[in-house]
């Protein structure tokens, strides 16, 4: 094991993966309160949430140069502190009832998320290769554990009627402090693997990557599965409240159920992948996701829809980490392959909120999930192709 990748440094990286999940779930669980405070329509909320998506895409596209100049470890710190800053601006939007302020807060939050996500996944992939053990699903499991903790906290804050601003400012302060404490203990495997922080990040070579058909299949699958995950993060509380008639606290509780499904799926992922392989696991995930989304969209029985959300979380849990791990497995340009796969996923986050918000405004949030269901079903079919390719490679 490389000297920089100790047990304690891995623990620090696990905990750093938790912080984006904690901060994300903290504002997602309060989207009904944010909507009511801003007096925004469903379509307007879609445009406000577009701030997060566009910020995340800017972060994804600019992360490579930042990592080249400063190294993944420092970019993780900058990104996580950006999440805290975004929460502070979002808290202010509630105080001033400003939709533009909310958009700016989510833009800053998304920018930090994009930087932290790319840098942390590149570092996680480097650690995975350095120790020759599958840890990517576990790393993303800690992200989901963070969303679970954030959802629990958000549910408690909603039940206790704690003002939105106080809740978000408290989470921002905790996240910033934890970042500063943990980052000094995190591994620097990506820098050691490349010799110098910027040696391998300069000049993103798109054309050779776009000729890799298997990588393009992986990118589409991660786009579909990221949309399934992102749709829940953006809309699930409102979907349960407006689409299925749940009370506000119950809608938040059901989002908590989704995070439980995500967490269970990711922590159970490593042994399942070792036994059945990436492609078959991904195919099963897409099938579970499609069936559960169909129940949420078409079933009018409240408890069935709520129970399906757990399966929705399980189905969506492995798409992103599996794609990141598969994309980065090449011996050459692994960081660029990771960036391409992550960019495909964030395209879903970019397009999803306004598109689903527009459909939800005119046809209801339940029918707005139909494009998500369709893409996940296509991902199931494409995962079969990946399975065949995996068999050919093994043979």
Coordinates of C-alpha atoms in Angstrom, one line a residue:
X1 CA 0.0 0.0 0.0
X2 CA 1.4 3.4 -0.9
X3 CA 2.7 5.5 2.0
X4 CA 0.1 8.3 1.3
X5 CA -2.8 5.8 1.4
X6 CA -3.1 4.8 5.0
X7 CA -6.2 3.5 6.8
X8 CA -6.6 7.0 8.4
X9 CA -6.3 8.8 5.1
X10 CA -9.0 6.6 3.6
X11 CA -11.2 7.3 6.5
X12 CA -10.7 11.0 6.0
X13 CA -11.7 10.6 2.3
X14 CA -14.8 8.6 3.3
X15 CA -15.9 11.4 5.6
X16 CA -15.2 14.0 3.0
X17 CA -17.5 12.1 0.7
X18 CA -20.2 12.5 3.3
X19 CA -20.2 16.3 3.4
X20 CA -21.7 16.9 -0.1
X21 CA -24.5 14.5 0.7
X22 CA -25.2 16.2 4.0
X23 CA -25.3 19.7 2.5
X24 CA -27.3 18.5 -0.5
X25 CA -30.0 16.8 1.5
X26 CA -30.2 19.7 3.9
X27 CA -31.7 22.0 1.3
X28 CA -33.5 19.3 -0.7
X29 CA -35.6 18.4 2.3
X30 CA -36.5 22.1 2.7
X31 CA -37.5 22.8 -0.9
X32 CA -41.2 22.9 0.1
X33 CA -40.4 25.6 2.7
X34 CA -38.2 27.4 0.1
X35 CA -41.0 27.3 -2.5
X36 CA -43.6 28.6 0.0
X37 CA -41.3 31.3 1.2
X38 CA -40.6 32.5 -2.4
X39 CA -44.2 31.9 -3.4
X40 CA -42.8 30.2 -6.6
X41 CA -44.8 28.0 -9.0
X42 CA -43.6 24.6 -10.0
X43 CA -42.2 26.0 -13.3
X44 CA -40.4 28.8 -11.4
X45 CA -38.9 26.2 -9.0
X46 CA -37.6 24.3 -12.0
X47 CA -35.7 27.5 -13.1
X48 CA -34.4 28.1 -9.6
X49 CA -33.1 24.5 -9.4
X50 CA -31.5 25.1 -12.8
X51 CA -29.1 27.3 -10.9
X52 CA -27.7 24.2 -9.1
X53 CA -27.5 22.3 -12.4
X54 CA -25.7 25.0 -14.4
X55 CA -23.3 25.7 -11.5
X56 CA -22.5 22.0 -11.3
X57 CA -21.8 21.9 -15.1
X58 CA -19.5 24.9 -14.8
X59 CA -17.7 23.2 -12.0
X60 CA -17.3 20.0 -14.0
X61 CA -16.0 21.8 -17.0
X62 CA -13.5 23.9 -15.1
X63 CA -12.4 21.2 -12.6
X64 CA -9.6 19.8 -14.9
X65 CA -7.7 23.1 -15.1
X66 CA -8.0 23.7 -11.4
X67 CA -6.8 20.2 -10.6
X68 CA -3.9 20.6 -13.0
X69 CA -2.7 23.8 -11.3
X70 CA -3.5 23.0 -7.6
X71 CA -4.0 19.2 -7.3
X72 CA -7.1 17.2 -6.4
X73 CA -6.7 17.6 -2.6
X74 CA -6.9 21.4 -2.7
X75 CA -9.7 21.4 -5.2
X76 CA -11.7 19.2 -2.9
X77 CA -11.3 21.8 -0.2
X78 CA -12.2 24.7 -2.4
X79 CA -15.3 22.8 -3.7
X80 CA -16.5 21.8 -0.2
X81 CA -16.1 25.4 1.1
X82 CA -18.1 26.5 -1.9
X83 CA -20.9 24.3 -0.8
X84 CA -21.0 26.0 2.5
X85 CA -20.9 29.4 0.9
X86 CA -23.8 28.4 -1.4
X87 CA -25.9 27.3 1.6
X88 CA -25.3 30.8 3.2
X89 CA -26.6 32.6 0.1
X90 CA -29.5 30.2 -0.1
X91 CA -30.4 30.9 3.6
X92 CA -30.4 34.6 2.7
X93 CA -32.8 34.1 -0.1
X94 CA -35.4 32.9 2.4
X95 CA -34.9 36.0 4.5
X96 CA -35.3 38.3 1.5
X97 CA -37.9 36.2 -0.4
X98 CA -35.7 36.6 -3.5
X99 CA -35.8 34.0 -6.2
X100 CA -32.7 35.5 -7.8
X101 CA -30.8 35.1 -4.5
X102 CA -32.0 31.5 -4.3
X103 CA -30.8 30.9 -7.9
X104 CA -27.4 32.5 -7.1
X105 CA -27.1 30.3 -3.9
X106 CA -27.8 27.2 -5.8
X107 CA -25.4 28.3 -8.6
X108 CA -22.6 28.7 -6.1
X109 CA -23.6 25.4 -4.4
X110 CA -23.5 23.6 -7.8
X111 CA -20.2 25.1 -8.7
X112 CA -18.7 23.8 -5.4
X113 CA -20.4 20.4 -6.0
X114 CA -18.9 20.1 -9.5
X115 CA -15.3 20.9 -8.3
X116 CA -15.5 18.7 -5.2
X117 CA -17.2 15.8 -7.1
X118 CA -14.7 15.6 -9.9
X119 CA -11.6 16.0 -7.6
X120 CA -12.9 13.5 -5.0
X121 CA -13.8 10.9 -7.7
X122 CA -10.4 11.3 -9.3
X123 CA -8.7 10.9 -5.9
X124 CA -11.0 8.0 -5.1
X125 CA -10.2 6.3 -8.4
X126 CA -6.5 6.8 -7.8
X127 CA -6.8 5.2 -4.3
X128 CA -8.8 2.3 -5.7
X129 CA -6.0 1.6 -8.2
X130 CA -3.2 2.2 -5.7
X131 CA -4.6 -0.4 -3.2
X132 CA -6.1 -2.7 -5.9
X133 CA -9.4 -3.0 -4.1
X134 CA -13.0 -1.8 -5.2
X135 CA -13.8 1.1 -2.9
X136 CA -15.7 3.5 -5.3
X137 CA -19.2 2.2 -4.3
X138 CA -18.2 2.5 -0.6
X139 CA -17.1 6.0 -1.2
X140 CA -20.4 6.9 -2.8
X141 CA -22.1 4.9 0.0
X142 CA -20.7 7.5 2.4
X143 CA -22.1 10.3 0.2
X144 CA -25.5 8.6 0.5
X145 CA -25.0 8.2 4.2
X146 CA -24.5 11.9 4.3
X147 CA -27.8 12.4 2.4
X148 CA -29.4 10.2 5.0
X149 CA -28.1 12.2 7.8
X150 CA -29.1 15.4 6.1
X151 CA -32.6 14.1 5.4
X152 CA -33.0 13.1 9.0
X153 CA -31.9 16.5 10.1
X154 CA -34.2 18.2 7.6
X155 CA -37.1 16.2 8.7
X156 CA -36.5 17.1 12.3
X157 CA -36.1 20.8 11.4
X158 CA -39.3 20.7 9.4
X159 CA -41.2 19.0 12.3
X160 CA -39.8 21.5 14.8
X161 CA -40.6 24.4 12.4
X162 CA -37.1 25.7 12.6
X163 CA -36.6 28.6 10.1
X164 CA -35.0 27.7 6.9
X165 CA -32.2 30.2 7.3
X166 CA -31.1 29.0 10.7
X167 CA -31.1 25.4 9.5
X168 CA -29.0 26.0 6.4
X169 CA -26.5 28.4 8.2
X170 CA -25.9 25.7 10.9
X171 CA -25.2 23.0 8.3
X172 CA -22.9 25.4 6.4
X173 CA -20.8 26.2 9.5
X174 CA -20.5 22.5 10.4
X175 CA -19.5 21.5 6.9
X176 CA -16.9 24.2 6.6
X177 CA -15.3 23.3 9.9
X178 CA -15.3 19.5 9.1
X179 CA -13.7 20.3 5.7
X180 CA -10.8 22.2 7.2
X181 CA -10.2 19.5 9.8
X182 CA -10.4 16.5 7.4
X183 CA -8.7 17.7 4.3
X184 CA -5.2 17.7 5.8
X185 CA -5.5 14.0 6.5
X186 CA -6.9 13.0 3.0
X187 CA -4.7 11.0 0.6
X188 CA -2.9 12.5 -2.4
X189 CA -2.7 9.3 -4.5
X190 CA -3.7 11.0 -7.7
X191 CA -0.7 13.5 -7.4
X192 CA 1.7 10.7 -6.7
X193 CA 0.4 8.5 -9.6
X194 CA 0.9 11.3 -12.1
X195 CA 4.2 12.6 -10.8
X196 CA 3.1 16.2 -10.6
X197 CA -0.5 17.6 -10.0
X198 CA -0.8 19.1 -13.5
X199 CA 1.1 16.6 -15.6
X200 CA -1.9 14.5 -16.7
X201 CA -4.8 16.9 -16.6
X202 CA -3.7 19.4 -19.3
X203 CA -5.4 19.2 -22.6
X204 CA -8.6 17.2 -22.4
X205 CA -8.4 14.9 -25.4
X206 CA -12.1 14.5 -26.3
X207 CA -11.7 12.9 -29.8
X208 CA -9.9 9.7 -28.8
X209 CA -12.4 9.2 -26.0
X210 CA -15.4 9.7 -28.3
X211 CA -14.2 6.8 -30.4
X212 CA -14.5 4.4 -27.5
X213 CA -18.0 2.9 -28.0
X214 CA -18.0 1.1 -24.7
X215 CA -17.2 4.4 -22.9
X216 CA -20.0 6.1 -24.8
X217 CA -22.5 3.4 -23.7
X218 CA -21.3 3.9 -20.1
X219 CA -21.8 7.7 -20.5
X220 CA -25.4 7.3 -21.6
X221 CA -26.2 4.8 -18.9
X222 CA -24.8 7.2 -16.2
X223 CA -26.8 10.0 -17.8
X224 CA -30.0 8.1 -17.4
X225 CA -29.2 6.8 -13.9
X226 CA -28.0 10.3 -12.8
X227 CA -31.3 11.7 -14.0
X228 CA -33.1 9.1 -11.8
X229 CA -31.1 10.2 -8.8
X230 CA -31.2 13.9 -9.6
X231 CA -35.0 13.8 -10.2
X232 CA -35.5 12.5 -6.7
X233 CA -33.0 15.0 -5.2
X234 CA -34.8 17.9 -6.9
X235 CA -38.4 16.9 -6.8
X236 CA -39.2 14.0 -4.5
X237 CA -40.6 15.9 -1.5
X238 CA -42.8 18.1 -3.8
X239 CA -43.7 15.0 -5.9
X240 CA -45.0 13.2 -2.8
X241 CA -46.8 16.3 -1.5
X242 CA -48.3 17.6 -4.7
X243 CA -48.6 14.3 -6.7
X244 CA -49.7 11.9 -4.0
X245 CA -51.3 14.2 -1.3
X246 CA -48.8 13.7 1.5
X247 CA -48.3 16.3 4.2
X248 CA -45.1 18.3 4.2
X249 CA -43.3 16.3 7.0
X250 CA -44.4 13.0 5.4
X251 CA -43.0 14.2 2.0
X252 CA -39.7 14.8 3.7
X253 CA -39.9 11.4 5.4
X254 CA -40.3 9.7 2.1
X255 CA -37.2 11.5 0.7
X256 CA -35.5 10.0 3.8
X257 CA -36.7 6.6 2.6
X258 CA -35.1 7.3 -0.8
X259 CA -31.8 8.1 0.9
X260 CA -32.0 4.8 2.9
X261 CA -32.4 2.9 -0.4
X262 CA -29.4 4.7 -1.9
X263 CA -27.2 4.1 1.1
X264 CA -28.1 0.4 1.3
X265 CA -27.5 -0.1 -2.4
X266 CA -24.1 1.5 -2.4
X267 CA -22.8 -0.2 0.8
X268 CA -24.0 -3.6 -0.5
X269 CA -22.6 -2.9 -4.0
X270 CA -19.0 -4.1 -3.7
X271 CA -19.8 -7.8 -2.8
X272 CA -22.6 -7.8 -5.4
X273 CA -20.3 -6.5 -8.1
X274 CA -17.6 -9.0 -7.3
X275 CA -20.1 -11.8 -7.6
X276 CA -22.1 -10.8 -10.6
X277 CA -19.9 -8.3 -12.5
X278 CA -20.5 -4.6 -13.2
X279 CA -22.7 -5.0 -16.3
X280 CA -25.2 -7.4 -14.7
X281 CA -25.3 -5.4 -11.5
X282 CA -26.0 -2.2 -13.6
X283 CA -28.7 -4.0 -15.6
X284 CA -30.5 -5.1 -12.4
X285 CA -30.2 -1.6 -11.0
X286 CA -31.8 -0.1 -14.1
X287 CA -34.6 -2.7 -14.0
X288 CA -35.4 -2.0 -10.4
X289 CA -35.3 1.8 -11.0
X290 CA -37.6 1.5 -14.0
X291 CA -40.2 -0.6 -12.2
X292 CA -40.2 1.6 -9.1
X293 CA -40.6 4.8 -11.1
X294 CA -43.5 3.2 -12.9
X295 CA -45.2 2.5 -9.6
X296 CA -44.6 6.1 -8.4
X297 CA -46.0 7.5 -11.7
X298 CA -49.0 5.3 -12.3
X299 CA -50.1 3.9 -8.8
X300 CA -52.6 5.9 -6.9
X301 CA -52.2 4.0 -3.6
X302 CA -50.1 6.2 -1.3
X303 CA -48.3 3.4 0.6
X304 CA -47.4 1.6 -2.6
X305 CA -45.9 4.8 -4.0
X306 CA -44.0 5.5 -0.8
X307 CA -42.7 1.9 -0.7
X308 CA -41.6 2.2 -4.3
X309 CA -39.4 5.1 -3.4
X310 CA -37.2 2.8 -1.4
X311 CA -36.7 0.6 -4.6
X312 CA -36.1 3.8 -6.6
X313 CA -33.2 4.6 -4.3
X314 CA -31.8 1.1 -4.5
X315 CA -32.1 1.1 -8.3
X316 CA -30.4 4.5 -8.7
X317 CA -27.7 3.9 -6.2
X318 CA -25.0 2.2 -8.3
X319 CA -25.3 3.9 -11.7
X320 CA -22.9 6.8 -11.0
X321 CA -20.2 5.0 -9.0
X322 CA -20.2 2.0 -11.4
X323 CA -19.7 4.3 -14.4
X324 CA -16.9 6.2 -12.7
X325 CA -15.1 3.1 -11.7
X326 CA -15.6 1.5 -15.2
X327 CA -14.6 4.7 -17.0
X328 CA -11.4 5.1 -15.0
X329 CA -10.2 1.5 -15.3
X330 CA -8.1 2.3 -18.3
X331 CA -4.4 2.5 -17.7
X332 CA -4.1 5.7 -19.8
X333 CA -6.0 9.0 -19.4
X334 CA -8.1 7.6 -16.6
X335 CA -8.8 11.0 -15.1
X336 CA -10.1 12.3 -18.5
X337 CA -12.3 9.2 -18.8
X338 CA -13.7 9.9 -15.3
X339 CA -14.4 13.5 -16.3
X340 CA -16.2 12.5 -19.5
X341 CA -18.4 10.0 -17.5
X342 CA -19.1 12.6 -14.8
X343 CA -19.9 15.3 -17.4
X344 CA -22.5 12.9 -18.9
X345 CA -24.1 12.5 -15.5
X346 CA -24.2 16.2 -14.9
X347 CA -25.8 16.9 -18.2
X348 CA -28.8 15.1 -16.7
X349 CA -28.6 17.4 -13.7
X350 CA -28.4 20.4 -16.1
X351 CA -31.4 19.6 -18.3
X352 CA -33.5 17.8 -15.7
X353 CA -34.8 20.5 -13.3
X354 CA -36.2 22.9 -15.9
X355 CA -37.5 20.2 -18.2
X356 CA -39.3 18.3 -15.3
X357 CA -40.5 21.6 -13.8
X358 CA -42.1 22.6 -17.2
X359 CA -43.8 19.3 -17.6
X360 CA -44.9 19.3 -13.9
X361 CA -46.4 22.8 -14.2
X362 CA -48.6 21.7 -17.1
X363 CA -49.2 18.0 -16.5
X364 CA -48.3 17.4 -12.8
X365 CA -45.1 16.1 -11.3
X366 CA -46.1 12.5 -11.6
X367 CA -46.2 12.7 -15.4
X368 CA -43.0 14.7 -15.3
X369 CA -41.3 11.5 -14.2
X370 CA -42.1 9.8 -17.5
X371 CA -39.0 11.0 -19.3
X372 CA -36.9 9.7 -16.4
X373 CA -38.7 6.3 -16.6
X374 CA -38.1 6.2 -20.3
X375 CA -34.3 6.9 -20.1
X376 CA -33.8 4.4 -17.3
X377 CA -35.6 1.7 -19.4
X378 CA -33.3 2.5 -22.2
X379 CA -30.3 2.2 -19.8
X380 CA -31.6 -1.3 -18.9
X381 CA -31.3 -2.3 -22.6
X382 CA -27.9 -0.7 -23.1
X383 CA -26.6 -2.4 -19.9
X384 CA -27.3 -5.7 -21.7
X385 CA -24.9 -4.6 -24.5
X386 CA -22.3 -3.8 -21.8
X387 CA -22.8 -7.2 -20.4
X388 CA -22.1 -8.8 -23.8
X389 CA -19.0 -6.7 -24.2
X390 CA -17.8 -7.7 -20.8
X391 CA -18.2 -11.4 -21.6
X392 CA -16.2 -10.9 -24.8
X393 CA -13.4 -9.2 -23.0
X394 CA -13.3 -12.0 -20.4
X395 CA -13.3 -14.6 -23.1

